[in-house]
Structures are given as structure tokens and as C-alpha cells.
CSV table of C-alpha atoms in Angstrom, one decimal:
chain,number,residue,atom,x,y,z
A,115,UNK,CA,0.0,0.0,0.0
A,116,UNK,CA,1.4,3.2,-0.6
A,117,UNK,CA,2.1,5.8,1.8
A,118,UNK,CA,-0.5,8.2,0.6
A,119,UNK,CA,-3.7,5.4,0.7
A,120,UNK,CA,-2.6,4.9,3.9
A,121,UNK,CA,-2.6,8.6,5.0
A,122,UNK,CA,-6.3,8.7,3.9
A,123,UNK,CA,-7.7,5.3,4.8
A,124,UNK,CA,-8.6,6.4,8.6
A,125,UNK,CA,-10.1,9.4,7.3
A,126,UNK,CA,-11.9,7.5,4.5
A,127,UNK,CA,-12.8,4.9,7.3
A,128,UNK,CA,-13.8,8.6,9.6
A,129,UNK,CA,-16.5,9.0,7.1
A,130,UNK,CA,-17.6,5.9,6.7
A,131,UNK,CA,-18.7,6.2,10.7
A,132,UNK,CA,-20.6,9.2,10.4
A,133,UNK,CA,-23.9,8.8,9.7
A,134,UNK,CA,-24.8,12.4,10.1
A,135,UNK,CA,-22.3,15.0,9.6
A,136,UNK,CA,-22.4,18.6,8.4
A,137,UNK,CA,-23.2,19.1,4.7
A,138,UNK,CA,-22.7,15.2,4.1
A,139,UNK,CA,-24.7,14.4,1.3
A,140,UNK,CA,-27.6,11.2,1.3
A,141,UNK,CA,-28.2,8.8,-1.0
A,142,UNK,CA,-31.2,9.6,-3.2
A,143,UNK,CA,-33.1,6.8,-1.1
A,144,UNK,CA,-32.8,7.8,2.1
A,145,UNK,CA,-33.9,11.0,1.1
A,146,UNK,CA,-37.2,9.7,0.0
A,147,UNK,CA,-37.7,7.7,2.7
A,148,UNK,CA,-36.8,10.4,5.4
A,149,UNK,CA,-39.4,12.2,3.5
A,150,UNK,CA,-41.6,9.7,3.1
A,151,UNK,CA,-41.2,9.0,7.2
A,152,UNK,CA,-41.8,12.6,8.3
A,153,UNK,CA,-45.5,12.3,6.6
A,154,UNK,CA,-46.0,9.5,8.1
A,155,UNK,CA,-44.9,10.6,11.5
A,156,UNK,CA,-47.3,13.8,11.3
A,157,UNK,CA,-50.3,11.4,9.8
A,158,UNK,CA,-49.8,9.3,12.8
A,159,UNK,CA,-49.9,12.0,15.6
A,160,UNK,CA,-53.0,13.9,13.9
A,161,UNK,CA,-54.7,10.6,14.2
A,162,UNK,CA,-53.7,10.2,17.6
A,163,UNK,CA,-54.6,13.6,18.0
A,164,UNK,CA,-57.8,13.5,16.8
A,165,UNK,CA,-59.0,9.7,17.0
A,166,UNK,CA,-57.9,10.0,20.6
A,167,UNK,CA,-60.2,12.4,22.0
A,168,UNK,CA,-57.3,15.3,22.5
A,169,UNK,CA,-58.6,17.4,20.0
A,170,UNK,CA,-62.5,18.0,19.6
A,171,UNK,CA,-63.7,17.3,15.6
A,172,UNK,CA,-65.1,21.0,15.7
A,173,UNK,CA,-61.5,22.4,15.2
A,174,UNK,CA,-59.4,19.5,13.6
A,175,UNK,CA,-61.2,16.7,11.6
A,176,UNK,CA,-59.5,13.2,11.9
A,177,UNK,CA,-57.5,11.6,9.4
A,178,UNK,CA,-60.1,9.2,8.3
A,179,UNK,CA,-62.9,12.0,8.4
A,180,UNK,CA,-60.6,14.2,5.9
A,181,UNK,CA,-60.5,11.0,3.5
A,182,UNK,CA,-64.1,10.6,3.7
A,183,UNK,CA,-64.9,14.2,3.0
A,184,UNK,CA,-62.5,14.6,0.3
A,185,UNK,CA,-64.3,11.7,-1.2
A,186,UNK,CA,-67.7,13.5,-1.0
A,187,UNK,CA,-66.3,16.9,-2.7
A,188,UNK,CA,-65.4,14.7,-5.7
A,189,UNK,CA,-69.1,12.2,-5.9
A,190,UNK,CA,-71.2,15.1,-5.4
A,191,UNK,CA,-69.5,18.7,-5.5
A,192,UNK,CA,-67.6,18.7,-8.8
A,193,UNK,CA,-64.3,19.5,-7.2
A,194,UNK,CA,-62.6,18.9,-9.9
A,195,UNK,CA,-63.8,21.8,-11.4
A,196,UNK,CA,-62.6,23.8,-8.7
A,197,UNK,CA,-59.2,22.4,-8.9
A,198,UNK,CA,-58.7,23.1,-12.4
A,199,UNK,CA,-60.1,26.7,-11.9
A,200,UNK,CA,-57.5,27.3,-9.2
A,201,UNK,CA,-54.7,25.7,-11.4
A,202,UNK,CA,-55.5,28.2,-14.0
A,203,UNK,CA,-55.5,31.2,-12.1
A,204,UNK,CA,-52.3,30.3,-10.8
A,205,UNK,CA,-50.7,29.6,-14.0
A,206,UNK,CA,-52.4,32.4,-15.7
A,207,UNK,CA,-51.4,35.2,-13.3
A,208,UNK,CA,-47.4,33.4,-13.3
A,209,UNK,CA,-47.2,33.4,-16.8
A,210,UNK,CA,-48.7,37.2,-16.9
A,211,UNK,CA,-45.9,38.5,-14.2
A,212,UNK,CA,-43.0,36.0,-16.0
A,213,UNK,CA,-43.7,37.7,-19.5
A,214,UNK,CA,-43.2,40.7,-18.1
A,215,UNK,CA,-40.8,40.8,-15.4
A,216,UNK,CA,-38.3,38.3,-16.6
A,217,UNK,CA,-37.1,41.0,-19.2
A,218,UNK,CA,-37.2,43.9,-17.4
A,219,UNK,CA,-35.5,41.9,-14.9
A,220,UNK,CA,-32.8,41.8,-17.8
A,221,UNK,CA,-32.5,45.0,-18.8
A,222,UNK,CA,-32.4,46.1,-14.8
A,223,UNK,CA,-29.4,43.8,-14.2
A,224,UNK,CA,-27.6,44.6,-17.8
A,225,UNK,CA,-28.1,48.3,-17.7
A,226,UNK,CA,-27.6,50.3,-14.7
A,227,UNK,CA,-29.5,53.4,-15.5
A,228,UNK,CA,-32.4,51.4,-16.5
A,229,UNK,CA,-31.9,49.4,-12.9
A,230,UNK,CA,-32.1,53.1,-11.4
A,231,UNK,CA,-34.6,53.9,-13.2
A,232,UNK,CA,-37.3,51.4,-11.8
A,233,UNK,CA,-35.5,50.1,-8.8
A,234,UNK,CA,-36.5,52.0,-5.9
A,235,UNK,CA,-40.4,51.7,-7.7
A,236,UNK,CA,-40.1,48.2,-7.6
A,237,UNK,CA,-38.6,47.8,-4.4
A,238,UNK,CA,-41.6,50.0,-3.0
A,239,UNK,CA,-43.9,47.9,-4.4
A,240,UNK,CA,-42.0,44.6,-3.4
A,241,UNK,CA,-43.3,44.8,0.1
A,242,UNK,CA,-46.9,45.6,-0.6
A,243,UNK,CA,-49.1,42.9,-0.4
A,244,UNK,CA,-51.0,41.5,-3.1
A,245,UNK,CA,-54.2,41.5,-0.8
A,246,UNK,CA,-54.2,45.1,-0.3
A,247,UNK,CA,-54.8,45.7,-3.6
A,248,UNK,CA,-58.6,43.4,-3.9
A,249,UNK,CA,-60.7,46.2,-3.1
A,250,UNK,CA,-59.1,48.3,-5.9
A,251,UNK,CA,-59.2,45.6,-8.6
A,252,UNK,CA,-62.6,44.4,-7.6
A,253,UNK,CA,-63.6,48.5,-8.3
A,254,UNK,CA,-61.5,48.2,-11.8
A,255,UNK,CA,-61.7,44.6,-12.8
A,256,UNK,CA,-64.7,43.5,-11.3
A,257,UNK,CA,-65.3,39.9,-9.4
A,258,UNK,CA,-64.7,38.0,-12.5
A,259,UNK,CA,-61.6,35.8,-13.4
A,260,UNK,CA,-59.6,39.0,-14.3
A,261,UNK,CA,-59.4,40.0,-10.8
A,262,UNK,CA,-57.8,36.9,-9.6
A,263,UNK,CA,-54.8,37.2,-12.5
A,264,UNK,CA,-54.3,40.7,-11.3
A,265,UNK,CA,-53.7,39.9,-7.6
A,266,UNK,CA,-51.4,36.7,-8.8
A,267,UNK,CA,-49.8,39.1,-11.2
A,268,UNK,CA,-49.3,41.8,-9.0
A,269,UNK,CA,-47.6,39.5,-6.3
A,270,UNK,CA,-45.3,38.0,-8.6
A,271,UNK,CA,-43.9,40.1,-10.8
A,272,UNK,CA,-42.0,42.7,-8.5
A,273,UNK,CA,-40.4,39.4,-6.4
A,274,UNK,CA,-39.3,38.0,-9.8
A,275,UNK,CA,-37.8,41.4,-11.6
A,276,UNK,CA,-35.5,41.9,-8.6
A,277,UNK,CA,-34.7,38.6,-8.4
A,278,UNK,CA,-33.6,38.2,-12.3
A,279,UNK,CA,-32.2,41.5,-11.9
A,280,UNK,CA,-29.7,40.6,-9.4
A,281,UNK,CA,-28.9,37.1,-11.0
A,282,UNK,CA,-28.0,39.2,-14.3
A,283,UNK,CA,-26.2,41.9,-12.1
A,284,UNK,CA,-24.2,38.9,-10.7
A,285,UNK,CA,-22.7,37.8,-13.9
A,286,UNK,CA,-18.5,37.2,-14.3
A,287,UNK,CA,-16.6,40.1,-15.3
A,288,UNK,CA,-14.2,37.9,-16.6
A,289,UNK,CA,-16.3,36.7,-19.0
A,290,UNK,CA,-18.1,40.2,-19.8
A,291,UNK,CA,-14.4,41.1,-20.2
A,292,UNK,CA,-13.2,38.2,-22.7
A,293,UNK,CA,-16.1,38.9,-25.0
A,294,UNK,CA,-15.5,42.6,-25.1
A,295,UNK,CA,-11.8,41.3,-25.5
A,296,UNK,CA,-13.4,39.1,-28.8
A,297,UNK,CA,-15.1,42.3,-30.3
A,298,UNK,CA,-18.6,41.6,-28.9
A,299,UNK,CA,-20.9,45.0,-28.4
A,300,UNK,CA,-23.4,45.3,-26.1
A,301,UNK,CA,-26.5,43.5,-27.4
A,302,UNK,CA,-24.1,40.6,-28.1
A,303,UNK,CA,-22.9,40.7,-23.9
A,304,UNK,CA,-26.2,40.9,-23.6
A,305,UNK,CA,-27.4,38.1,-25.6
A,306,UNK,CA,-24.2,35.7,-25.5
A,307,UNK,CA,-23.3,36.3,-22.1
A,308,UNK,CA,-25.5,37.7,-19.5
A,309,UNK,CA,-28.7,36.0,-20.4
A,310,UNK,CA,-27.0,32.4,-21.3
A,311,UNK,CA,-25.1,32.6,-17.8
A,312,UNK,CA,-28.4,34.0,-15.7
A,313,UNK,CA,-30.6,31.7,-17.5
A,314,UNK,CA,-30.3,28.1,-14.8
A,315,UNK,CA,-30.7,31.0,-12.1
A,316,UNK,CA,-33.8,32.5,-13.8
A,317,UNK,CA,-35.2,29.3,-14.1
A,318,UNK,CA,-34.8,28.8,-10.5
A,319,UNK,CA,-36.1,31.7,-9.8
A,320,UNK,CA,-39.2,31.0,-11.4
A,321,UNK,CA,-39.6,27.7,-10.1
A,322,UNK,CA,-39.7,29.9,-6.4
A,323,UNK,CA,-41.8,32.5,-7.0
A,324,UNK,CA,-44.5,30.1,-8.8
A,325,UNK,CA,-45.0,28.3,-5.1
A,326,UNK,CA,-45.2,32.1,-3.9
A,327,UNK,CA,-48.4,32.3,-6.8
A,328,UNK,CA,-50.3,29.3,-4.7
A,329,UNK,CA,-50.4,31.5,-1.8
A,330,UNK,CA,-52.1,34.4,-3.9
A,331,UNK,CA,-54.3,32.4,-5.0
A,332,UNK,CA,-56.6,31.3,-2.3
A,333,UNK,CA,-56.6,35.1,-0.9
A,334,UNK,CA,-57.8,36.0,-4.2
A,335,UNK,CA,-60.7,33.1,-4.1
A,336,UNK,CA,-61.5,33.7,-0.8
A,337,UNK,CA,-64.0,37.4,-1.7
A,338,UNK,CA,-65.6,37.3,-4.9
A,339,UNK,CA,-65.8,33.9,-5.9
A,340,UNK,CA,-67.8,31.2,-7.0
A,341,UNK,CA,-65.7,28.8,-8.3
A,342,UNK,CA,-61.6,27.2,-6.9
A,343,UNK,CA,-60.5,25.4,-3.9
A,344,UNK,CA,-60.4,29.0,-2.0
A,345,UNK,CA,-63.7,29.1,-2.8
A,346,UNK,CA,-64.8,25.7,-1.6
A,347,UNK,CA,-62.5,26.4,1.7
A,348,UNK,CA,-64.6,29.2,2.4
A,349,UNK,CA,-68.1,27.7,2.2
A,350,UNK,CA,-66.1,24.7,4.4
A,351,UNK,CA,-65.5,27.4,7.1
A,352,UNK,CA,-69.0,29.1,7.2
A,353,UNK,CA,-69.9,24.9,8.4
A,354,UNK,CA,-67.5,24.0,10.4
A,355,UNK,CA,-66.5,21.4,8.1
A,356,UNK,CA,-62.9,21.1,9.3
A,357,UNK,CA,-62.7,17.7,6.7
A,358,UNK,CA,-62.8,19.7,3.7
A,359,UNK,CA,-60.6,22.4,4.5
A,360,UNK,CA,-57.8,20.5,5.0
A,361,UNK,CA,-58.1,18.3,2.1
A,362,UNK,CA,-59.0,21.7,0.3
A,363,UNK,CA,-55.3,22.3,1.9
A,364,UNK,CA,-53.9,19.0,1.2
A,365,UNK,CA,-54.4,19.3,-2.5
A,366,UNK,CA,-52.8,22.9,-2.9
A,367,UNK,CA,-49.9,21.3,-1.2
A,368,UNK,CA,-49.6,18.2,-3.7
A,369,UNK,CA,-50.5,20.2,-6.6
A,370,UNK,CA,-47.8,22.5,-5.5
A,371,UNK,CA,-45.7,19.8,-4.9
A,372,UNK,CA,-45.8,18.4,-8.3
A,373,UNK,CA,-45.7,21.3,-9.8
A,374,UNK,CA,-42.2,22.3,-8.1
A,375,UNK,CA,-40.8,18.5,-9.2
A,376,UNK,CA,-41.6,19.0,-12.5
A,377,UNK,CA,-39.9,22.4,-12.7
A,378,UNK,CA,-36.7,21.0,-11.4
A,379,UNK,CA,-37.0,18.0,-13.9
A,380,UNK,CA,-37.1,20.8,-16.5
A,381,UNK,CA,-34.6,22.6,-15.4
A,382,UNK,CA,-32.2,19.7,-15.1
A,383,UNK,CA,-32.9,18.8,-18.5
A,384,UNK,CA,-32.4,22.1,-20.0
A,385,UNK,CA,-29.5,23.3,-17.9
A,386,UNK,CA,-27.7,20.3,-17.0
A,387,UNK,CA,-24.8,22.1,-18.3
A,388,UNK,CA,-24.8,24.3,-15.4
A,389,UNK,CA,-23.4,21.6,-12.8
A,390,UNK,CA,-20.5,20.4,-14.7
């Protein structure tokens, strides 16, 4: 054996004895099944919770109870009409705020007097929230579908155009440098370099703030409407149906679960590039 594998076999075997250290990655199944285990965990003390006596089935409906509700908003409610609605208004208000803010979210991180410009506007109205502005778009807009886009819209966009502008702000100056070097202008830096290198980060981005829509959402379903799981939520409450309500909750969190794997899927596949 040579000297240097022996030199690094205790710290190889060091590892090896650590089943928990800082930053130590896991295998991809333990992960799922210390995921998988935490659910199961909660499940298990809400029924004890609840099918126990502790907690009274006026304020937290048992496991079982949630099932059997959830059931009877699908046989006889047409919940899957509210589910769908709910999907589109979130996807529809994302999209809206992505069109828009992704490339002014450029041009604020490329240029900096356009990032002066609408900056401290945009910073203002990063910290108002979207449900301050219902009464205002129920006066312009009306309770109709257009409503609910706006209040998505409005609290995406301003998150996402500071977050793109800071990921295009952050780009290598050696790189900006070596193409100015290679007799690139400033549409081609833009174009060749800062988007291409912003673009997994973007992506990201996106993938964030569209969990950030699902909590729009239901504020903008709860006044106004007749249709989406905010909606059905809502009625739940005025009965003290605490069954529904958290499946109503359940299935915003799965949707939004599936929704967030699938953007990562995507944006492994289209920037796998970016971990090399």
C-alpha cells in the first residue's frame, strides 16, 4: 500500500462512521424515505390527535374523516372543477408576471440606469401585499376571473424582476471582459453572455416564486368567488367542516408539490450544463 492510501484510509474509514455530519450528502433513497417518514410521523400524531379524543372534531377533523370528505367533494361537489379553476388562475397570473418581469428583470441587471430607473419603484412595491390591492381591482376589474390574474400578477412580478435583476447583475466580469476582448458589443454581452449565464438562475427563480403564486391564489378566491378550492375552503369554514378544509389544503400542497418537481425536472434537462 502506498504511503499516501494509507494517509487517507482512517479518514476515509472517519467518514464511513458518520452517519450524520455537516453538509454530508444522502443517498437519493434515504432521502425519500426520510421524506416519506416525516409524513408518516405527522399522519400518525394527527390521528392520535384527533381519533384519541385530545382534540375536539369542531376544530381539527380526523385523518379518516378528511378522507371521507375529500371523497364526497369529488361524488357530489364537482371538485374537480374547482381544482382546475384554481390551477389556472395560478398559471395564468405566473405566466402574466414572467412575460413581463423576466425582461425587465434583464435589462435592470444589464443596464444600470435602466436598474435606477425602476429600482426603488419596484422595491416599494415589493413589500406591498397583493391582498391590499382586492378592493381596488374588484372597483376596476370587477369579481370576474380578471381579478384573480391581477392579484397573482401583482404578487409575482415585483419578487421576480429583482430577483432576475440581481442574478444578471451577478454575472463574471471575466467573462463580460473576454467577449468585449473578442469584439462583442453590447447587445451581443447581452445576448451571448449575461442571459445564457443567468438563464439556470432565472429558471430557478421561477420555479420559487410560482410556489409564492399558490399562496395568492386562495386570498384571491376567498371574496368574490364562486368557483376554486379558496372558494370551496370558504363555504367549508361558514360549516364547520374542518374535513374539507384540510383536504382543500392538502391538495394545494400536492399540486404544488408536483408542480415544483416538474420544474426542477425541467430545469435539469435544460441546464444540465450548469453543474458540470
Amino acid at each position: 500500500m502506498k504511503p499516501t492510501d494509507q494517509a487517507s484510509a482512517p479518514a476515509v474509514a472517519a467518514r464511513r462512521r458518520r452517519p450524520i455530519a455537516p453538509l454530508e450528502p444522502v443517498s437519493n433513497r434515504a432521502r425519500w424515505v426520510l421524506g416519506i417518514g416525516f409524513f408518516v410521523v405527522f399522519v400518525a400524531l394527527w390521528a392520535v390527535a384527533t381519533l384519541g379524543g385530545f382534540v375536539k372534531p369542531t376544530f381539527l377533523a380526523s385523518p379518516v374523516t378528511m378522507v371521507k370528505e375529500g371523497w364526497l367533494l369529488f361524488a357530489e361537489y364537482n371538485f374537480i372543477h374547482d381544482i382546475g379553476m384554481t390551477v389556472w388562475r395560478v398559471f395564468g397570473g405566473f405566466v402574466l408576471a414572467a412575460i413581463i418581469a423576466v425582461p425587465l428583470g434583464i435589462a435592470m441587471g444589464a443596464w444600470k440606469p435602466v436598474e435606477a430607473f425602476f429600482e426603488p419603484f419596484v422595491s416599494f412595491c415589493r413589500y406591498l401585499p397583493a391582498s391590499a390591492f382586492i378592493p381596488l381591482l374588484i372597483l376596476w376589474a370587477g369579481i370576474g376571473e380578471t381579478q384573480k390574474l391581477l392579484v397573482i400578477f401583482i404578487g409575482s412580478v415585483f419578487q421576480i424582476i429583482l430577483m432576475v435583476a440581481v442574478i444578471v447583475g451577478g454575472a463574471r466580469k471575466d467573462l463580460v471582459e473576454a467577449a468585449y476582448t473578442l469584439g462583442a458589443n453590447s447587445s451581443g454581452i447581452v445576448k451571448r453572455v449575461l442571459i445564457p449565464g443567468a438563464a439556470p438562475g432565472i429558471a430557478e427563480t421561477l420555479r420559487l416564486v410560482l410556489g409564492w403564486a399558490w399562496t395568492y391564489v386562495i386570498v384571491a378566491e376567498l371574496i368574490g368567488s364562486s368557483s376554486g378550492i379558496g372558494h370551496m375552503i370558504t363555504d367549508s369554514q361558514a360549516l364547520l367542516n374542518t374535513g374539507q378544509i384540510i383536504f382543500g389544503i392538502i391538495v394545494i400542497g400536492v399540486i404544488g408539490l408536483v408542480s415544483d418537481f416538474a420544474f426542477k425536472a425541467l430545469n435539469r434537462r435544460l441546464f444540465a450544463w450548469s453543474t458540470i
